[in-house]
Rosetta silent file (secondary structure, phi, psi, omega in degrees, C-alpha in Angstrom):
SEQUENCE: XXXXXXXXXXXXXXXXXXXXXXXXXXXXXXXXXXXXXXXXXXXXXXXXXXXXXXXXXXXXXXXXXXXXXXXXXXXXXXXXXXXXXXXXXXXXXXXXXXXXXXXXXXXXXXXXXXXXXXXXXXXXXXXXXXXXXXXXX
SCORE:     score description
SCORE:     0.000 S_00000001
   1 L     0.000  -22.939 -165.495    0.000    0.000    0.000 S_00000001
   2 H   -95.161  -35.677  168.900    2.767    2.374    0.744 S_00000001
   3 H   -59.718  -44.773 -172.340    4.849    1.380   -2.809 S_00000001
   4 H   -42.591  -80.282  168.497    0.979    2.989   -3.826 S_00000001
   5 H   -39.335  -61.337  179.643    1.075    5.882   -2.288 S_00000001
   6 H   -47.376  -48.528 -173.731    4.613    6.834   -3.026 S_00000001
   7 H   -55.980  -44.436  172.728    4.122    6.322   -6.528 S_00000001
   8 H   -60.638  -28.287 -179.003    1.055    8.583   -6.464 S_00000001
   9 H  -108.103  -24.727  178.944    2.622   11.804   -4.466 S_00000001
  10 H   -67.453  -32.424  158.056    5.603   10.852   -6.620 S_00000001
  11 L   -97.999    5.999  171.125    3.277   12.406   -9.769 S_00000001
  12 L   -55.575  138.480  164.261    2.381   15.370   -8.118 S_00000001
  13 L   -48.504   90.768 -176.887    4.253   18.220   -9.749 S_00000001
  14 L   -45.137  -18.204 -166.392    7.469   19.585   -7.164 S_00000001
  15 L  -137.761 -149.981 -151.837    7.471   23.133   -8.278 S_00000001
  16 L  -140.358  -44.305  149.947    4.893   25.438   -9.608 S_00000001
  17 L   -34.346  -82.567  170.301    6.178   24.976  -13.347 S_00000001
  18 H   -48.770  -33.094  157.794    5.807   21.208  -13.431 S_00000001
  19 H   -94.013   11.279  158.409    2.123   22.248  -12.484 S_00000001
  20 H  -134.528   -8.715  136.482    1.165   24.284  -14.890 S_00000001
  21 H   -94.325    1.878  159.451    2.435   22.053  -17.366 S_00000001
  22 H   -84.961  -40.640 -156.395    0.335   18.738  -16.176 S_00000001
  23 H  -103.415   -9.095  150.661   -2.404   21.521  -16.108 S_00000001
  24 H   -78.032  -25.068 -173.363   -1.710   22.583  -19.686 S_00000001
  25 H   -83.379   -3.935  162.981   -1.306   18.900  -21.257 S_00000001
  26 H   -79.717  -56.503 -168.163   -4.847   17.786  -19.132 S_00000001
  27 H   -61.193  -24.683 -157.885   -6.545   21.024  -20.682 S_00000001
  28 H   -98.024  -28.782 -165.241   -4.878   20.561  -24.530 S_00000001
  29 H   -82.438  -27.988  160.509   -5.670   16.772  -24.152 S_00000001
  30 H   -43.436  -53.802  177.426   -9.493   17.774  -22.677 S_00000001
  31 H   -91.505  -11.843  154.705  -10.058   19.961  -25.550 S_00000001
  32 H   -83.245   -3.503 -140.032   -8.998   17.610  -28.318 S_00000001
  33 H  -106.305  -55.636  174.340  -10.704   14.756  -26.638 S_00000001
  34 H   -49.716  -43.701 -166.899  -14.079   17.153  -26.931 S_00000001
  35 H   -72.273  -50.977 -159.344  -13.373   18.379  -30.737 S_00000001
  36 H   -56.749 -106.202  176.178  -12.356   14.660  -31.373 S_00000001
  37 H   -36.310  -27.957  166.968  -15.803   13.628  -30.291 S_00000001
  38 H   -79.360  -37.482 -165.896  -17.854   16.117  -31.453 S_00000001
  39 H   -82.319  -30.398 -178.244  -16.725   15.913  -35.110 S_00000001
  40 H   -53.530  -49.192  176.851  -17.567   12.081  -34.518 S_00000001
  41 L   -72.749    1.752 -155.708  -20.823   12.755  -33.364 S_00000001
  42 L   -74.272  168.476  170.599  -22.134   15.929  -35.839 S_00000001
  43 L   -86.428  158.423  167.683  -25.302   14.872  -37.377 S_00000001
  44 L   -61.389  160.071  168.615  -25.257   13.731  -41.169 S_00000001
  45 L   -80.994  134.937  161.775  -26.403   16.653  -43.366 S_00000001
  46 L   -87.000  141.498 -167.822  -29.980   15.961  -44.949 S_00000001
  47 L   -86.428  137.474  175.533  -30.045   16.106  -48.487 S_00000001
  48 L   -51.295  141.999  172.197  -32.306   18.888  -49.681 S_00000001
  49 L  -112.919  117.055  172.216  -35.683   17.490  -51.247 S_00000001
  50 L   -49.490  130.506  160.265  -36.563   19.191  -54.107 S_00000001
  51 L   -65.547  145.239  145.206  -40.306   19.918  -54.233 S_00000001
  52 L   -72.767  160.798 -165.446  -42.153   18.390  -57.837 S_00000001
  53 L  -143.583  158.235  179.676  -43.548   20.776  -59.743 S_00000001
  54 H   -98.035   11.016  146.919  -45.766   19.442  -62.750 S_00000001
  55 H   -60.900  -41.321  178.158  -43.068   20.644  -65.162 S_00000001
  56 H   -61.431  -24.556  173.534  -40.935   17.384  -63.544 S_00000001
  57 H   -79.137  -42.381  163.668  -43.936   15.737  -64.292 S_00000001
  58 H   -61.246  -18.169  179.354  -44.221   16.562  -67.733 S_00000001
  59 H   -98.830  -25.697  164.326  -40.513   15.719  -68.482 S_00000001
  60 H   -49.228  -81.935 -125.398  -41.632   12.311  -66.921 S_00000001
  61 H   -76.648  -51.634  171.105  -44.036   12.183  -69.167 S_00000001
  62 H   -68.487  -17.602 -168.083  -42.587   13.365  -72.465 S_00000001
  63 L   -52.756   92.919 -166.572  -39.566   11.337  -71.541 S_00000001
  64 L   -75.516    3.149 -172.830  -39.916    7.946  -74.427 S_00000001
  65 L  -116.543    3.731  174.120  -37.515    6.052  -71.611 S_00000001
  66 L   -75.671  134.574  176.515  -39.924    6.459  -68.424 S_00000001
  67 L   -78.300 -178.847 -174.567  -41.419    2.924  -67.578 S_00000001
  68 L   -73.136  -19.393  178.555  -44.584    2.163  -66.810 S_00000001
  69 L   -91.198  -28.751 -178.602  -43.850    2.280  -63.253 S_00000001
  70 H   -40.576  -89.409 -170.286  -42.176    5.977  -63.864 S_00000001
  71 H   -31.938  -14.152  176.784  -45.681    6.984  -65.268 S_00000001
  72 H  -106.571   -0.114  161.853  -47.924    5.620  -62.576 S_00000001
  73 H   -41.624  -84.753  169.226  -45.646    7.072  -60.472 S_00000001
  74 H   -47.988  -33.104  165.625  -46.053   10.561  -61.852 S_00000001
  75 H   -68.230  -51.676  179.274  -50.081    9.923  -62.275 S_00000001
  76 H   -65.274   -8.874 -158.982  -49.996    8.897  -58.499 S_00000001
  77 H   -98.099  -50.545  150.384  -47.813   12.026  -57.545 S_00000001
  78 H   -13.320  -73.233  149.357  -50.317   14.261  -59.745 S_00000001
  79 H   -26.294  -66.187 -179.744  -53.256   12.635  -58.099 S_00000001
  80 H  -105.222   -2.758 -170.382  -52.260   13.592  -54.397 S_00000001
  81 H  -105.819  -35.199 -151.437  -50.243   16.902  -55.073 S_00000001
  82 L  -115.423  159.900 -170.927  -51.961   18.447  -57.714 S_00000001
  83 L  -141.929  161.443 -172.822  -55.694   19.869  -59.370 S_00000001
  84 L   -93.141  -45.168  162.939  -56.119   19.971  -62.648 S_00000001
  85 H   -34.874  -37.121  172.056  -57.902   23.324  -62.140 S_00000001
  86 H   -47.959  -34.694 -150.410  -54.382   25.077  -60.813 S_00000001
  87 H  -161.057   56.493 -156.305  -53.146   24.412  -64.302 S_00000001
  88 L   -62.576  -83.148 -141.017  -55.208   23.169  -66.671 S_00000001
  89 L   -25.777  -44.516 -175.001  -53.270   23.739  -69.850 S_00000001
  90 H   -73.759  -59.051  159.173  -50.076   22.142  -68.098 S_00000001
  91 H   -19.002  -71.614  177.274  -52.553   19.675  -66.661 S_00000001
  92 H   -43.262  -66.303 -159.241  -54.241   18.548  -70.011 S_00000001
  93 H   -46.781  -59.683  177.448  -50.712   18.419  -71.513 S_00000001
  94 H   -42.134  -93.510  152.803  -49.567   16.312  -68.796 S_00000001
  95 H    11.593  -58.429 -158.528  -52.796   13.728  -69.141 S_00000001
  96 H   -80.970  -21.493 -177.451  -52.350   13.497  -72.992 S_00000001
  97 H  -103.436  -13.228  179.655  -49.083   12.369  -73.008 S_00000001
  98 H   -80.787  -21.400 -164.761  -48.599    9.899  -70.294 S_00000001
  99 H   -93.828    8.934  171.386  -51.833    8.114  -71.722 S_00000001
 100 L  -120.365   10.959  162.460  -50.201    7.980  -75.447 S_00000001
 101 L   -39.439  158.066 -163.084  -46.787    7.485  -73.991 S_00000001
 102 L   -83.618  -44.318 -162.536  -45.302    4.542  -75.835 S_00000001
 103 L   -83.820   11.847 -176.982  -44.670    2.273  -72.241 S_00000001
 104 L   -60.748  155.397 -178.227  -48.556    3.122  -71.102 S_00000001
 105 L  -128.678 -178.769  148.493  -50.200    0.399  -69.607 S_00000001
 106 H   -37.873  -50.759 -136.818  -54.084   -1.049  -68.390 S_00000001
 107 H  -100.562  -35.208  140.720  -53.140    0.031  -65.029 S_00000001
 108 H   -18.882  -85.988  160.853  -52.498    3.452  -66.460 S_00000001
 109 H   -55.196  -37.436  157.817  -55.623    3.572  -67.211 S_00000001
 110 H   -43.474  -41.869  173.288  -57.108    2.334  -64.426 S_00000001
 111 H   -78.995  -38.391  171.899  -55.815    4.659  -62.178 S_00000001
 112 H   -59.282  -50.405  144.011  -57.089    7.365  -64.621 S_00000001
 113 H   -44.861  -29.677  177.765  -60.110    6.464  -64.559 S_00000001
 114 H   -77.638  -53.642 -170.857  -60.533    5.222  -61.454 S_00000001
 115 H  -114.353  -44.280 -171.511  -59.024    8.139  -59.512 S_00000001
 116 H   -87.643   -9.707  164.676  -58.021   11.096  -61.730 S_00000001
 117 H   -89.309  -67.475 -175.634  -61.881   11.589  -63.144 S_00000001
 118 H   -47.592  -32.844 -160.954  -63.344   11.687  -59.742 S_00000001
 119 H   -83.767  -16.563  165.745  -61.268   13.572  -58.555 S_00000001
 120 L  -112.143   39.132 -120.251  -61.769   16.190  -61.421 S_00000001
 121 H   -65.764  -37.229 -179.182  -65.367   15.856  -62.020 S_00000001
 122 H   -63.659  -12.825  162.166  -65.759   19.200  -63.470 S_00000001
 123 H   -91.940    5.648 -173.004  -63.208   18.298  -66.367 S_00000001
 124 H   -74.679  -34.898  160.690  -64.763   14.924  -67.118 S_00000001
 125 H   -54.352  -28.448  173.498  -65.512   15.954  -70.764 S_00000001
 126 H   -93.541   -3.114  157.358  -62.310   17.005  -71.505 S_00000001
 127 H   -93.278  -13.651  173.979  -61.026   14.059  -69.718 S_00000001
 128 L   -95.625   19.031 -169.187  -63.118   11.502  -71.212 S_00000001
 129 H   -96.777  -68.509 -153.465  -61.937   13.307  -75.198 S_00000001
 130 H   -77.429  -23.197  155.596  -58.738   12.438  -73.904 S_00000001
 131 H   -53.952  -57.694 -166.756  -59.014    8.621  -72.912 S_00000001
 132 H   -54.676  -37.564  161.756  -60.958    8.321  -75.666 S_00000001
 133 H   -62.196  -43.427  179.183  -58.552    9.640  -78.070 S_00000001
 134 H   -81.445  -32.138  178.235  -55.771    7.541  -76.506 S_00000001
 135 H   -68.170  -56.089 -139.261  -57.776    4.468  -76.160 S_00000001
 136 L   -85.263  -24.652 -174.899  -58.793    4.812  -79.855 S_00000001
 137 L   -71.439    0.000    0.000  -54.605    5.300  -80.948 S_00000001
């Protein structure tokens, strides 16, 4: 126990020097220990999300190399984001080309029909011209 001790009063600093340099190398090792850990710990950055806009939908849409899932994609995105009233023109545009897109599908349709006429009811003549016209291609 005494071998202990000695060793222990034996790291005490003797002079007033030797103590204020154990009390700078605990403070420089204290403050890299923090920076150290902190840089470990930052949070990841979140990648910005771009809002759609129904131009990105329209570049889906004109796009001959968007699949079938791109397009119900863009119909489903359309669907919950979007009125056809806000825009018709862009709207219409939008409509006419995913349903004569080359990769259109049944399921296409389905959802057009299904979901994008109720939902514009006040547009269903100019939405049933445009099935009709695409159906009819």
């Amino acid at each position: 126990m005494e071998k202990i001790s000695d060793f222990l009063i034996s790291l005490l600093p003797s002079s007033v020097y030797t103590f204020l340099v154990y009390l700078l190398i605990v403070t420089l090792f204290s403050i890299s220990l923090i920076f150290i850990l902190a840089i470990k710990n930052r949070p990841k950055k979140q990648k910005i999300k771009k809002e759609i806009t129904i131009d990105d939908l329209l570049k889906i849409a004109n796009n001959q190399k968007s699949t079938t899932k791109d397009l119900i994609f863009a119909l489903n995105y359309f669907l919950n984001n979007f009125k056809v009233n806000n825009n018709e023109k862009k709207s219409f545009e939008f409509f006419k080309k995913i349903l004569n897109h080359k990769n259109r599908s049944k399921e296409i349709f389905d959802i057009f029909h299904g979901k994008i006429l109720p939902a514009n009811l006040e547009y269903k003549n100019e939405l049933d011209q445009l099935e009709k016209k695409a159906l009819n291609k």
